[in-house]
XYZ file of C-alpha atoms in Angstrom:
212
model
C -72.680 160.738 43.414
C -72.655 157.386 45.223
C -69.376 155.764 46.235
C -68.694 152.048 45.952
C -65.668 150.036 47.083
C -65.025 146.635 45.514
C -62.645 144.412 47.482
C -61.811 140.839 46.615
C -59.633 138.243 44.964
C -58.995 137.519 41.299
C -62.723 136.872 40.707
C -63.248 140.584 41.453
C -60.467 141.470 39.043
C -62.572 139.843 36.337
C -65.518 142.219 36.797
C -64.339 145.419 38.521
C -63.531 147.516 35.454
C -66.814 146.575 33.768
C -68.855 147.463 36.866
C -67.092 150.809 36.934
C -67.921 151.424 33.274
C -71.604 150.526 33.742
C -71.993 152.817 36.761
C -69.671 155.666 35.792
C -72.505 158.197 35.451
C -74.111 157.447 38.804
C -71.353 156.190 41.133
C -67.657 156.443 41.824
C -66.344 152.892 41.893
C -63.069 152.248 43.700
C -61.029 149.048 43.946
C -57.415 148.131 44.755
C -55.052 147.584 41.858
C -54.067 144.256 43.391
C -55.485 140.818 44.156
C -56.923 141.049 47.689
C -56.205 137.335 48.188
C -57.249 135.672 51.460
C -59.022 136.934 54.576
C -55.846 137.738 56.561
C -54.439 139.852 53.726
C -57.761 141.626 53.187
C -58.084 142.349 56.913
C -54.559 143.735 57.102
C -54.901 146.056 54.096
C -58.469 147.304 54.393
C -57.416 150.515 56.179
C -54.776 151.127 53.514
C -57.277 150.726 50.698
C -59.622 153.175 52.372
C -56.837 155.748 52.542
C -55.320 155.102 49.109
C -58.291 154.354 46.928
C -61.209 156.100 48.642
C -59.308 159.269 49.565
C -59.930 158.226 53.203
C -63.648 158.899 52.703
C -66.613 156.767 53.649
C -68.463 154.854 50.918
C -72.123 153.984 50.378
C -71.459 150.288 49.648
C -68.554 147.955 50.218
C -68.932 144.846 48.062
C -66.352 142.218 49.061
C -65.355 138.594 48.903
C -62.780 136.295 50.401
C -62.626 132.525 50.436
C -61.084 130.875 47.386
C -57.574 131.358 48.748
C -58.618 130.344 52.261
C -60.154 127.032 51.136
C -57.298 126.174 48.752
C -56.332 122.547 49.375
C -52.641 122.234 50.163
C -50.191 119.368 49.739
C -51.194 117.879 53.100
C -54.812 117.620 51.953
C -56.034 120.399 54.283
C -57.366 123.803 53.399
C -54.916 126.717 53.650
C -56.905 128.233 56.511
C -58.949 126.025 58.857
C -62.580 127.048 58.727
C -62.631 128.190 62.347
C -59.754 130.603 61.592
C -61.539 131.698 58.416
C -64.623 132.499 60.530
C -62.474 134.416 62.980
C -61.131 136.685 60.261
C -64.464 137.088 58.496
C -65.851 138.431 61.773
C -62.867 140.778 62.250
C -63.351 142.074 58.703
C -67.043 142.737 59.402
C -66.104 144.685 62.539
C -63.417 146.618 60.658
C -65.872 147.566 57.884
C -68.264 148.948 60.460
C -65.460 150.986 62.024
C -63.840 152.191 58.804
C -67.028 152.651 56.767
C -69.773 153.338 59.307
C -72.279 154.584 56.676
C -71.683 151.825 54.171
C -73.956 148.958 53.257
C -71.950 145.754 53.486
C -72.487 143.184 50.717
C -70.532 139.917 50.869
C -70.158 137.966 47.648
C -69.808 134.231 48.092
C -66.889 132.444 46.378
C -67.627 131.200 42.896
C -67.815 127.598 41.712
C -64.767 125.881 40.199
C -64.154 123.103 37.719
C -62.756 120.340 39.863
C -59.701 118.384 38.690
C -60.257 114.714 37.900
C -56.877 113.797 39.421
C -57.070 114.274 43.250
C -53.330 115.014 43.342
C -53.961 118.067 41.138
C -57.120 119.175 42.862
C -56.528 122.543 44.489
C -60.126 123.588 45.118
C -63.294 121.617 45.817
C -66.810 122.971 45.529
C -67.795 121.107 48.691
C -65.218 123.134 50.662
C -66.287 126.362 48.960
C -69.904 125.796 49.941
C -68.937 125.155 53.569
C -66.777 128.319 53.747
C -69.472 130.332 51.974
C -72.107 129.204 54.453
C -69.887 130.000 57.423
C -69.102 133.491 56.109
C -72.688 134.218 55.182
C -73.920 133.479 58.680
C -71.399 135.874 60.208
C -71.988 138.660 57.650
C -75.734 138.501 58.168
C -75.272 138.652 61.959
C -73.547 142.025 61.370
C -76.426 143.313 59.289
C -74.704 142.637 55.946
C -76.214 141.263 52.733
C -75.029 138.115 50.994
C -74.793 138.001 47.190
C -74.617 134.388 46.140
C -72.116 134.229 43.290
C -71.697 130.502 43.882
C -75.352 129.893 42.930
C -74.870 132.174 39.932
C -71.866 130.231 38.605
C -72.378 126.631 39.681
C -74.315 125.687 36.543
C -72.426 127.974 34.160
C -71.078 126.120 31.070
C -67.416 125.185 31.211
C -66.889 127.467 28.229
C -67.522 130.424 30.515
C -64.334 129.513 32.419
C -60.912 130.684 31.263
C -59.383 128.109 33.643
C -60.799 125.922 36.446
C -61.137 128.930 38.788
C -61.685 132.047 36.694
C -64.299 133.437 34.309
C -62.041 135.558 32.086
C -64.057 134.896 28.960
C -66.543 137.254 27.262
C -69.451 135.092 28.496
C -68.107 134.659 32.028
C -67.274 138.343 32.297
C -70.773 139.338 31.277
C -72.391 136.830 33.633
C -70.538 138.138 36.686
C -70.351 141.819 35.801
C -73.991 142.182 34.864
C -75.033 140.443 38.088
C -72.835 142.615 40.303
C -74.047 145.771 38.552
C -77.680 144.801 39.179
C -76.948 143.999 42.834
C -75.338 147.408 43.332
C -78.084 149.251 41.439
C -80.674 147.680 43.683
C -78.722 148.371 46.872
C -78.295 152.042 46.038
C -81.515 152.688 44.040
C -79.496 153.823 41.055
C -79.569 153.008 37.365
C -76.412 152.479 35.369
C -76.020 152.336 31.608
C -76.106 149.396 29.272
C -72.625 148.056 28.656
C -71.455 146.040 25.676
C -69.284 143.614 27.649
C -67.949 141.850 24.566
C -66.778 145.129 23.101
C -65.076 146.136 26.326
C -63.742 142.695 27.098
C -60.036 142.130 27.679
C -58.542 139.242 29.648
C -57.429 140.268 33.133
C -53.696 140.754 33.245
C -51.062 140.505 35.967
C -53.259 138.528 38.346
C -51.135 137.696 41.388
C -51.659 134.025 42.195
C -55.190 132.691 42.190
């Protein structure tokens, strides 16, 4: 049976359990029981997640994302992590994946689109920044032989009703949009076929999300 590791922020928390349900007959799907947050946190804990959630085994695919925390606009008007530091850690993560999971296909998911606040003082994320960080990460991932799955393109024209808040898609429609797409990406990458999932029947809002 194929082995898949999902690593990412609270966007991943919105689809991980549904991907696991869709692929349960053809793949073992692992993911941390925590929000993987920003690049520095992901880089620090990647070896721990291999040991704790993959039984220290290699996997066939690691599907990961990091960026929405990194490009969070802070009180000083600057992103949490300058883009050059973000690039530095994206590259270190790519190197770590190759070391920790030498047999794995690496698929990087771009950060999803957000609903921008109309009041600049309340604006925490901007799609313009997300696109810049996505492009920077994609270039590095591809240079390491990885694949880029463009979740920003998938979500940028999604109706506002698909959002549970400006950042997340914890609605039945948003859950199905993301989960079904990720399932198809993984099926194609591994030449496997999952089962049809009734997302609305399985749907529950993600709980205990740490931060955003």
